[in-house]
Amino acid sequence: MTTPGKALWANGPAANAWQHLPGTYLSELLASAGADVVTLDMQHGMIDISAAKNSILAIEARGAIPFARLPREDPVLIGHLLDAGAQGLICPTVESAEQAQAFTAACYYPPIGRRSFGPNRARLSIGSDYFKISHQRIMTFAMIETLAGLEAVEEIARHPHLTGLFVGPGDLGISMGLPPGQDRKEKQLVAAIAHVAEVARSHGKRLGIHARTAEYATTMALEGFDLVTVVSDTASITSQASAALSVFRQALARQP
């Protein structure tokens, strides 16, 4: 099988912008900022299928590639997103080869999978030969974010039609008894992430990871991760708003 989305990595690791909040203008802002990929979070974000379909158009219009993080492995939702033009899907909490198979089967047409044909909107962005080339353009990432997923990562990575593995450090840490957090530095979690990376590379899979800061994202990219979350809308808004309000209040407090 041809590696999906090969052009995405033509110039090295891809910068991912994570979108939790609905809105096409926000999608345009993230894509226009220089992100290679904008991922619509339909699991923990506020984005439903209607908002996702509109954002896919906005992301494409600004030259980025639209991804979505699914709330679950749902063939109907997967079909809607791909028919609307999504080119990458991230499936949460994959813990077995069977789950990986069910996920990818919903993403690809026969004989690879069992997706129903009807890409009315997707053909406008990818081309009239969508049926022929879709298996080369669609990217499928299985999230490794639990101990069960970590234990099964070898069999998951062996699945031939899976594009890559995407590490979810927050939930993976929680499953190990650690508190919530991103940009993990705990020894056992660093070792777990390194193991996922080693397995992915040994099976020719792409590697993705979520990050809270650009510094951690850079570190992961230099360690060989292909898709790294560099920025997210809610974190950026919160950080910038908090900093501005702090400066404002401190300046007022210094006045006599």
PDB file of C-alpha atoms in Angstrom:
ATOM      1  CA  MET A   1       0.000   0.000   0.000  1.00  0.00           C
ATOM      2  CA  THR A   2       1.330   3.449  -0.922  1.00  0.00           C
ATOM      3  CA  THR A   3       2.122   5.531   2.156  1.00  0.00           C
ATOM      4  CA  PRO A   4      -0.839   7.904   2.591  1.00  0.00           C
ATOM      5  CA  GLY A   5      -0.150  11.625   2.679  1.00  0.00           C
ATOM      6  CA  LYS A   6       3.456  11.211   1.565  1.00  0.00           C
ATOM      7  CA  ALA A   7       3.615  14.828   0.340  1.00  0.00           C
ATOM      8  CA  LEU A   8       2.791  16.075   3.839  1.00  0.00           C
ATOM      9  CA  TRP A   9       6.249  15.020   5.028  1.00  0.00           C
ATOM     10  CA  ALA A  10       8.190  16.115   1.964  1.00  0.00           C
ATOM     11  CA  ASN A  11       9.932  18.839   3.994  1.00  0.00           C
ATOM     12  CA  GLY A  12      10.254  17.058   7.321  1.00  0.00           C
ATOM     13  CA  PRO A  13       7.989  16.867  10.395  1.00  0.00           C
ATOM     14  CA  ALA A  14       4.518  18.353  10.055  1.00  0.00           C
ATOM     15  CA  ALA A  15       3.299  21.061  12.441  1.00  0.00           C
ATOM     16  CA  ASN A  16      -0.165  20.331  13.781  1.00  0.00           C
ATOM     17  CA  ALA A  17      -2.570  22.931  15.171  1.00  0.00           C
ATOM     18  CA  TRP A  18      -5.216  21.519  17.508  1.00  0.00           C
ATOM     19  CA  GLN A  19      -8.701  23.049  17.402  1.00  0.00           C
ATOM     20  CA  HIS A  20     -11.136  22.484  20.286  1.00  0.00           C
ATOM     21  CA  LEU A  21     -13.566  25.319  19.613  1.00  0.00           C
ATOM     22  CA  PRO A  22     -16.026  25.447  16.706  1.00  0.00           C
ATOM     23  CA  GLY A  23     -15.802  28.159  14.082  1.00  0.00           C
ATOM     24  CA  THR A  24     -14.592  28.500  10.521  1.00  0.00           C
ATOM     25  CA  TYR A  25     -12.818  31.784  11.272  1.00  0.00           C
ATOM     26  CA  LEU A  26     -10.793  30.073  13.981  1.00  0.00           C
ATOM     27  CA  SER A  27      -9.951  27.269  11.542  1.00  0.00           C
ATOM     28  CA  GLU A  28      -8.760  29.842   9.030  1.00  0.00           C
ATOM     29  CA  LEU A  29      -6.630  31.607  11.636  1.00  0.00           C
ATOM     30  CA  LEU A  30      -4.876  28.393  12.660  1.00  0.00           C
ATOM     31  CA  ALA A  31      -4.287  27.329   9.056  1.00  0.00           C
ATOM     32  CA  SER A  32      -3.131  30.815   8.046  1.00  0.00           C
ATOM     33  CA  ALA A  33      -0.664  30.909  10.938  1.00  0.00           C
ATOM     34  CA  GLY A  34       1.412  28.323   9.087  1.00  0.00           C
ATOM     35  CA  ALA A  35       0.167  24.980  10.362  1.00  0.00           C
ATOM     36  CA  ASP A  36       0.628  22.061   7.984  1.00  0.00           C
ATOM     37  CA  VAL A  37      -2.333  20.279   9.597  1.00  0.00           C
ATOM     38  CA  VAL A  38      -5.310  21.510  11.608  1.00  0.00           C
ATOM     39  CA  THR A  39      -6.917  18.785  13.715  1.00  0.00           C
ATOM     40  CA  LEU A  40     -10.542  19.217  14.736  1.00  0.00           C
ATOM     41  CA  ASP A  41     -11.038  17.661  18.167  1.00  0.00           C
ATOM     42  CA  MET A  42     -14.408  15.920  18.158  1.00  0.00           C
ATOM     43  CA  GLN A  43     -13.656  13.915  21.294  1.00  0.00           C
ATOM     44  CA  HIS A  44     -12.883  16.547  23.930  1.00  0.00           C
ATOM     45  CA  GLY A  45     -13.536  19.670  21.884  1.00  0.00           C
ATOM     46  CA  MET A  46     -16.841  21.436  21.244  1.00  0.00           C
ATOM     47  CA  ILE A  47     -16.947  20.501  17.555  1.00  0.00           C
ATOM     48  CA  ASP A  48     -19.862  18.498  16.149  1.00  0.00           C
ATOM     49  CA  ILE A  49     -20.189  17.057  12.647  1.00  0.00           C
ATOM     50  CA  SER A  50     -21.856  20.179  11.218  1.00  0.00           C
ATOM     51  CA  ALA A  51     -19.111  22.456  12.546  1.00  0.00           C
ATOM     52  CA  ALA A  52     -16.447  19.992  11.395  1.00  0.00           C
ATOM     53  CA  LYS A  53     -17.723  19.945   7.821  1.00  0.00           C
ATOM     54  CA  ASN A  54     -17.591  23.739   7.610  1.00  0.00           C
ATOM     55  CA  SER A  55     -14.128  23.894   9.177  1.00  0.00           C
ATOM     56  CA  ILE A  56     -12.761  21.339   6.722  1.00  0.00           C
ATOM     57  CA  LEU A  57     -13.553  23.767   3.892  1.00  0.00           C
ATOM     58  CA  ALA A  58     -11.964  26.674   5.774  1.00  0.00           C
ATOM     59  CA  ILE A  59      -8.788  24.728   6.552  1.00  0.00           C
ATOM     60  CA  GLU A  60      -8.404  23.654   2.938  1.00  0.00           C
ATOM     61  CA  ALA A  61      -9.007  27.199   1.710  1.00  0.00           C
ATOM     62  CA  ARG A  62      -6.003  28.416   3.715  1.00  0.00           C
ATOM     63  CA  GLY A  63      -3.663  25.710   2.473  1.00  0.00           C
ATOM     64  CA  ALA A  64      -3.553  23.306   5.429  1.00  0.00           C
ATOM     65  CA  ILE A  65      -4.642  19.671   5.597  1.00  0.00           C
ATOM     66  CA  PRO A  66      -7.819  18.934   7.581  1.00  0.00           C
ATOM     67  CA  PHE A  67      -7.643  16.205  10.222  1.00  0.00           C
ATOM     68  CA  ALA A  68     -10.155  15.189  12.864  1.00  0.00           C
ATOM     69  CA  ARG A  69      -9.758  13.367  16.159  1.00  0.00           C
ATOM     70  CA  LEU A  70     -12.761  11.075  16.405  1.00  0.00           C
ATOM     71  CA  PRO A  71     -14.782  10.626  19.597  1.00  0.00           C
ATOM     72  CA  ARG A  72     -14.766   6.883  18.882  1.00  0.00           C
ATOM     73  CA  GLU A  73     -14.498   4.385  16.039  1.00  0.00           C
ATOM     74  CA  ASP A  74     -17.817   5.135  14.312  1.00  0.00           C
ATOM     75  CA  PRO A  75     -18.173   4.112  10.639  1.00  0.00           C
ATOM     76  CA  VAL A  76     -21.037   6.563  10.043  1.00  0.00           C
ATOM     77  CA  LEU A  77     -19.137   9.544  11.445  1.00  0.00           C
ATOM     78  CA  ILE A  78     -15.968   8.463   9.645  1.00  0.00           C
ATOM     79  CA  GLY A  79     -17.865   8.331   6.356  1.00  0.00           C
ATOM     80  CA  HIS A  80     -19.340  11.801   6.877  1.00  0.00           C
ATOM     81  CA  LEU A  81     -15.944  13.331   7.645  1.00  0.00           C
ATOM     82  CA  LEU A  82     -14.133  11.699   4.738  1.00  0.00           C
ATOM     83  CA  ASP A  83     -16.940  12.493   2.305  1.00  0.00           C
ATOM     84  CA  ALA A  84     -16.677  16.125   3.455  1.00  0.00           C
ATOM     85  CA  GLY A  85     -12.965  16.181   2.600  1.00  0.00           C
ATOM     86  CA  ALA A  86     -11.111  15.253   5.787  1.00  0.00           C
ATOM     87  CA  GLN A  87      -7.770  13.732   4.837  1.00  0.00           C
ATOM     88  CA  GLY A  88      -6.600  12.470   8.205  1.00  0.00           C
ATOM     89  CA  LEU A  89      -8.365  10.765  11.100  1.00  0.00           C
ATOM     90  CA  ILE A  90      -7.048  10.043  14.586  1.00  0.00           C
ATOM     91  CA  CYS A  91      -8.866   7.294  16.465  1.00  0.00           C
ATOM     92  CA  PRO A  92      -8.668   7.430  20.274  1.00  0.00           C
ATOM     93  CA  THR A  93      -7.929   4.596  22.677  1.00  0.00           C
ATOM     94  CA  VAL A  94      -6.937   1.891  20.225  1.00  0.00           C
ATOM     95  CA  GLU A  95      -6.029  -1.183  22.269  1.00  0.00           C
ATOM     96  CA  SER A  96      -5.989  -4.090  19.832  1.00  0.00           C
ATOM     97  CA  ALA A  97      -5.340  -5.109  16.249  1.00  0.00           C
ATOM     98  CA  GLU A  98      -9.083  -5.734  15.929  1.00  0.00           C
ATOM     99  CA  GLN A  99      -9.829  -2.111  16.795  1.00  0.00           C
ATOM    100  CA  ALA A 100      -7.228  -0.917  14.304  1.00  0.00           C
ATOM    101  CA  GLN A 101      -8.803  -3.122  11.659  1.00  0.00           C
ATOM    102  CA  ALA A 102     -12.330  -1.821  12.362  1.00  0.00           C
ATOM    103  CA  PHE A 103     -11.061   1.760  12.224  1.00  0.00           C
ATOM    104  CA  THR A 104      -9.194   1.452   8.930  1.00  0.00           C
ATOM    105  CA  ALA A 105     -11.935  -0.651   7.346  1.00  0.00           C
ATOM    106  CA  ALA A 106     -14.325   2.264   7.852  1.00  0.00           C
ATOM    107  CA  CYS A 107     -11.828   4.632   6.192  1.00  0.00           C
ATOM    108  CA  TYR A 108     -10.972   2.800   2.972  1.00  0.00           C
ATOM    109  CA  TYR A 109     -12.958   1.453   0.065  1.00  0.00           C
ATOM    110  CA  PRO A 110     -13.037  -2.251  -0.874  1.00  0.00           C
ATOM    111  CA  PRO A 111     -11.010  -4.350  -1.248  1.00  0.00           C
ATOM    112  CA  ILE A 112      -9.014  -2.687   1.560  1.00  0.00           C
ATOM    113  CA  GLY A 113     -12.005  -1.749   3.717  1.00  0.00           C
ATOM    114  CA  ARG A 114     -15.761  -1.419   3.647  1.00  0.00           C
ATOM    115  CA  ARG A 115     -16.384   2.311   3.241  1.00  0.00           C
ATOM    116  CA  SER A 116     -19.435   3.190   1.182  1.00  0.00           C
ATOM    117  CA  PHE A 117     -18.828   5.296  -1.915  1.00  0.00           C
ATOM    118  CA  GLY A 118     -20.249   8.809  -2.067  1.00  0.00           C
ATOM    119  CA  PRO A 119     -17.490  11.418  -1.672  1.00  0.00           C
ATOM    120  CA  ASN A 120     -19.551  14.230  -3.177  1.00  0.00           C
ATOM    121  CA  ARG A 121     -17.678  17.087  -1.500  1.00  0.00           C
ATOM    122  CA  ALA A 122     -14.317  15.323  -1.187  1.00  0.00           C
ATOM    123  CA  ARG A 123     -14.054  15.009  -4.963  1.00  0.00           C
ATOM    124  CA  LEU A 124     -14.047  18.805  -5.248  1.00  0.00           C
ATOM    125  CA  SER A 125     -10.858  19.081  -3.210  1.00  0.00           C
ATOM    126  CA  ILE A 126      -9.037  15.834  -3.988  1.00  0.00           C
ATOM    127  CA  GLY A 127     -10.186  15.259  -7.555  1.00  0.00           C
ATOM    128  CA  SER A 128     -12.635  13.381  -9.738  1.00  0.00           C
ATOM    129  CA  ASP A 129     -10.445  10.264  -9.475  1.00  0.00           C
ATOM    130  CA  TYR A 130     -11.040  10.205  -5.718  1.00  0.00           C
ATOM    131  CA  PHE A 131     -11.914   6.504  -5.674  1.00  0.00           C
ATOM    132  CA  LYS A 132      -8.595   5.623  -7.292  1.00  0.00           C
ATOM    133  CA  ILE A 133      -6.331   7.843  -5.184  1.00  0.00           C
ATOM    134  CA  SER A 134      -8.159   8.120  -1.860  1.00  0.00           C
ATOM    135  CA  HIS A 135      -6.172   5.274  -0.284  1.00  0.00           C
ATOM    136  CA  GLN A 136      -3.029   7.306  -1.020  1.00  0.00           C
ATOM    137  CA  ARG A 137      -4.427  10.533   0.427  1.00  0.00           C
ATOM    138  CA  ILE A 138      -6.288   9.400   3.547  1.00  0.00           C
ATOM    139  CA  MET A 139      -4.173   9.109   6.696  1.00  0.00           C
ATOM    140  CA  THR A 140      -5.205   6.949   9.652  1.00  0.00           C
ATOM    141  CA  PHE A 141      -3.607   7.263  13.084  1.00  0.00           C
ATOM    142  CA  ALA A 142      -4.323   4.997  16.052  1.00  0.00           C
ATOM    143  CA  MET A 143      -3.905   6.686  19.424  1.00  0.00           C
ATOM    144  CA  ILE A 144      -1.795   4.817  21.952  1.00  0.00           C
ATOM    145  CA  GLU A 145      -2.927   6.275  25.263  1.00  0.00           C
ATOM    146  CA  THR A 146      -3.537   3.417  27.692  1.00  0.00           C
ATOM    147  CA  LEU A 147      -1.533   0.588  29.206  1.00  0.00           C
ATOM    148  CA  ALA A 148      -3.628  -1.856  27.175  1.00  0.00           C
ATOM    149  CA  GLY A 149      -2.743   0.015  23.985  1.00  0.00           C
ATOM    150  CA  LEU A 150       0.911   0.086  24.985  1.00  0.00           C
ATOM    151  CA  GLU A 151       0.919  -3.659  25.583  1.00  0.00           C
ATOM    152  CA  ALA A 152      -0.722  -4.279  22.206  1.00  0.00           C
ATOM    153  CA  VAL A 153       1.278  -1.669  20.259  1.00  0.00           C
ATOM    154  CA  GLU A 154       3.257  -4.276  18.324  1.00  0.00           C
ATOM    155  CA  GLU A 155       0.166  -5.994  16.922  1.00  0.00           C
ATOM    156  CA  ILE A 156      -1.507  -2.641  16.263  1.00  0.00           C
ATOM    157  CA  ALA A 157       1.535  -1.393  14.338  1.00  0.00           C
ATOM    158  CA  ARG A 158       1.580  -4.548  12.225  1.00  0.00           C
ATOM    159  CA  HIS A 159      -1.754  -3.601  10.674  1.00  0.00           C
ATOM    160  CA  PRO A 160      -0.828  -2.908   7.015  1.00  0.00           C
ATOM    161  CA  HIS A 161      -3.370  -0.165   6.319  1.00  0.00           C
ATOM    162  CA  LEU A 162      -2.697   1.989   9.348  1.00  0.00           C
ATOM    163  CA  THR A 163      -0.697   5.121   8.540  1.00  0.00           C
ATOM    164  CA  GLY A 164       0.712   5.687  11.986  1.00  0.00           C
ATOM    165  CA  LEU A 165       0.591   5.736  15.768  1.00  0.00           C
ATOM    166  CA  PHE A 166      -0.291   8.872  17.713  1.00  0.00           C
ATOM    167  CA  VAL A 167       0.789   9.090  21.357  1.00  0.00           C
ATOM    168  CA  GLY A 168      -1.630  10.674  23.818  1.00  0.00           C
ATOM    169  CA  PRO A 169       0.695  11.513  26.731  1.00  0.00           C
ATOM    170  CA  GLY A 170      -2.043  12.760  29.048  1.00  0.00           C
ATOM    171  CA  ASP A 171      -4.194   9.654  29.158  1.00  0.00           C
ATOM    172  CA  LEU A 172      -1.187   7.362  28.868  1.00  0.00           C
ATOM    173  CA  GLY A 173       0.233   8.933  32.013  1.00  0.00           C
ATOM    174  CA  ILE A 174      -3.092   8.618  33.838  1.00  0.00           C
ATOM    175  CA  SER A 175      -3.257   4.927  32.923  1.00  0.00           C
ATOM    176  CA  MET A 176       0.132   4.536  34.638  1.00  0.00           C
ATOM    177  CA  GLY A 177      -1.122   6.130  37.830  1.00  0.00           C
ATOM    178  CA  LEU A 178       0.347   9.567  37.134  1.00  0.00           C
ATOM    179  CA  PRO A 179      -1.577  12.866  37.353  1.00  0.00           C
ATOM    180  CA  PRO A 180      -2.896  14.510  34.177  1.00  0.00           C
ATOM    181  CA  GLY A 181      -0.408  16.492  32.144  1.00  0.00           C
ATOM    182  CA  GLN A 182       1.323  16.997  28.823  1.00  0.00           C
ATOM    183  CA  ASP A 183       4.993  17.307  27.794  1.00  0.00           C
ATOM    184  CA  ARG A 184       5.778  14.360  30.077  1.00  0.00           C
ATOM    185  CA  LYS A 185       9.214  13.853  31.585  1.00  0.00           C
ATOM    186  CA  GLU A 186       8.495  11.013  34.028  1.00  0.00           C
ATOM    187  CA  LYS A 187      10.916   8.137  33.437  1.00  0.00           C
ATOM    188  CA  GLN A 188       8.275   5.475  32.909  1.00  0.00           C
ATOM    189  CA  LEU A 189       6.371   7.641  30.453  1.00  0.00           C
ATOM    190  CA  VAL A 190       9.495   8.692  28.549  1.00  0.00           C
ATOM    191  CA  ALA A 191      10.328   4.992  28.226  1.00  0.00           C
ATOM    192  CA  ALA A 192       6.797   4.167  27.063  1.00  0.00           C
ATOM    193  CA  ILE A 193       6.863   6.885  24.392  1.00  0.00           C
ATOM    194  CA  ALA A 194      10.275   5.683  23.222  1.00  0.00           C
ATOM    195  CA  HIS A 195       8.895   2.140  22.958  1.00  0.00           C
ATOM    196  CA  VAL A 196       5.954   3.290  20.812  1.00  0.00           C
ATOM    197  CA  ALA A 197       8.381   5.189  18.598  1.00  0.00           C
ATOM    198  CA  GLU A 198      10.651   2.167  18.205  1.00  0.00           C
ATOM    199  CA  VAL A 199       7.741  -0.101  17.299  1.00  0.00           C
ATOM    200  CA  ALA A 200       6.338   2.400  14.814  1.00  0.00           C
ATOM    201  CA  ARG A 201       9.667   2.790  13.071  1.00  0.00           C
ATOM    202  CA  SER A 202      10.226  -0.957  12.910  1.00  0.00           C
ATOM    203  CA  HIS A 203       6.923  -1.315  11.058  1.00  0.00           C
ATOM    204  CA  GLY A 204       7.357   1.719   8.803  1.00  0.00           C
ATOM    205  CA  LYS A 205       4.619   3.754  10.486  1.00  0.00           C
ATOM    206  CA  ARG A 206       4.376   7.494  10.932  1.00  0.00           C
ATOM    207  CA  LEU A 207       4.629   8.870  14.456  1.00  0.00           C
ATOM    208  CA  GLY A 208       2.436  11.550  16.002  1.00  0.00           C
ATOM    209  CA  ILE A 209       2.284  13.090  19.467  1.00  0.00           C
ATOM    210  CA  HIS A 210       0.356  15.767  21.300  1.00  0.00           C
ATOM    211  CA  ALA A 211       2.329  18.577  22.930  1.00  0.00           C
ATOM    212  CA  ARG A 212       1.460  21.582  25.074  1.00  0.00           C
ATOM    213  CA  THR A 213       4.424  23.763  24.137  1.00  0.00           C
ATOM    214  CA  ALA A 214       6.373  24.446  20.972  1.00  0.00           C
ATOM    215  CA  GLU A 215       9.572  23.534  22.841  1.00  0.00           C
ATOM    216  CA  TYR A 216       8.368  20.008  23.590  1.00  0.00           C
ATOM    217  CA  ALA A 217       6.983  19.675  20.063  1.00  0.00           C
ATOM    218  CA  THR A 218      10.413  20.619  18.696  1.00  0.00           C
ATOM    219  CA  THR A 219      12.105  18.037  20.909  1.00  0.00           C
ATOM    220  CA  MET A 220       9.747  15.334  19.680  1.00  0.00           C
ATOM    221  CA  ALA A 221      10.234  16.342  16.047  1.00  0.00           C
ATOM    222  CA  LEU A 222      14.007  16.128  16.483  1.00  0.00           C
ATOM    223  CA  GLU A 223      13.542  12.670  18.004  1.00  0.00           C
ATOM    224  CA  GLY A 224      11.805  11.494  14.834  1.00  0.00           C
ATOM    225  CA  PHE A 225       8.119  12.220  15.341  1.00  0.00           C
ATOM    226  CA  ASP A 226       6.415  13.080  12.054  1.00  0.00           C
ATOM    227  CA  LEU A 227       3.283  14.892  13.242  1.00  0.00           C
ATOM    228  CA  VAL A 228       3.590  17.094  16.318  1.00  0.00           C
ATOM    229  CA  THR A 229       0.982  19.346  17.867  1.00  0.00           C
ATOM    230  CA  VAL A 230       2.677  22.719  18.160  1.00  0.00           C
ATOM    231  CA  VAL A 231      -0.274  24.883  19.208  1.00  0.00           C
ATOM    232  CA  SER A 232      -3.865  24.529  20.388  1.00  0.00           C
ATOM    233  CA  ASP A 233      -6.562  27.178  20.359  1.00  0.00           C
ATOM    234  CA  THR A 234      -7.737  26.923  23.973  1.00  0.00           C
ATOM    235  CA  ALA A 235      -4.235  26.820  25.449  1.00  0.00           C
ATOM    236  CA  SER A 236      -3.132  29.813  23.374  1.00  0.00           C
ATOM    237  CA  ILE A 237      -6.193  31.882  24.220  1.00  0.00           C
ATOM    238  CA  THR A 238      -5.909  31.066  27.924  1.00  0.00           C
ATOM    239  CA  SER A 239      -2.185  31.775  28.036  1.00  0.00           C
ATOM    240  CA  GLN A 240      -2.374  35.066  26.156  1.00  0.00           C
ATOM    241  CA  ALA A 241      -5.432  36.276  28.053  1.00  0.00           C
ATOM    242  CA  SER A 242      -3.895  35.412  31.424  1.00  0.00           C
ATOM    243  CA  ALA A 243      -0.627  37.151  30.544  1.00  0.00           C
ATOM    244  CA  ALA A 244      -2.353  40.305  29.329  1.00  0.00           C
ATOM    245  CA  LEU A 245      -4.641  40.500  32.361  1.00  0.00           C
ATOM    246  CA  SER A 246      -1.710  39.942  34.700  1.00  0.00           C
ATOM    247  CA  VAL A 247       0.280  42.784  33.107  1.00  0.00           C
ATOM    248  CA  PHE A 248      -2.760  45.051  33.294  1.00  0.00           C
ATOM    249  CA  ARG A 249      -3.486  44.344  36.967  1.00  0.00           C
ATOM    250  CA  GLN A 250       0.169  44.547  38.037  1.00  0.00           C
ATOM    251  CA  ALA A 251       0.534  47.893  36.278  1.00  0.00           C
ATOM    252  CA  LEU A 252      -2.527  49.256  38.055  1.00  0.00           C
ATOM    253  CA  ALA A 253      -1.295  47.935  41.406  1.00  0.00           C
ATOM    254  CA  ARG A 254       1.949  49.925  41.037  1.00  0.00           C
ATOM    255  CA  GLN A 255       0.104  53.202  40.683  1.00  0.00           C
ATOM    256  CA  PRO A 256       0.039  55.446  43.785  1.00  0.00           C
TER     257      PRO A 256
END
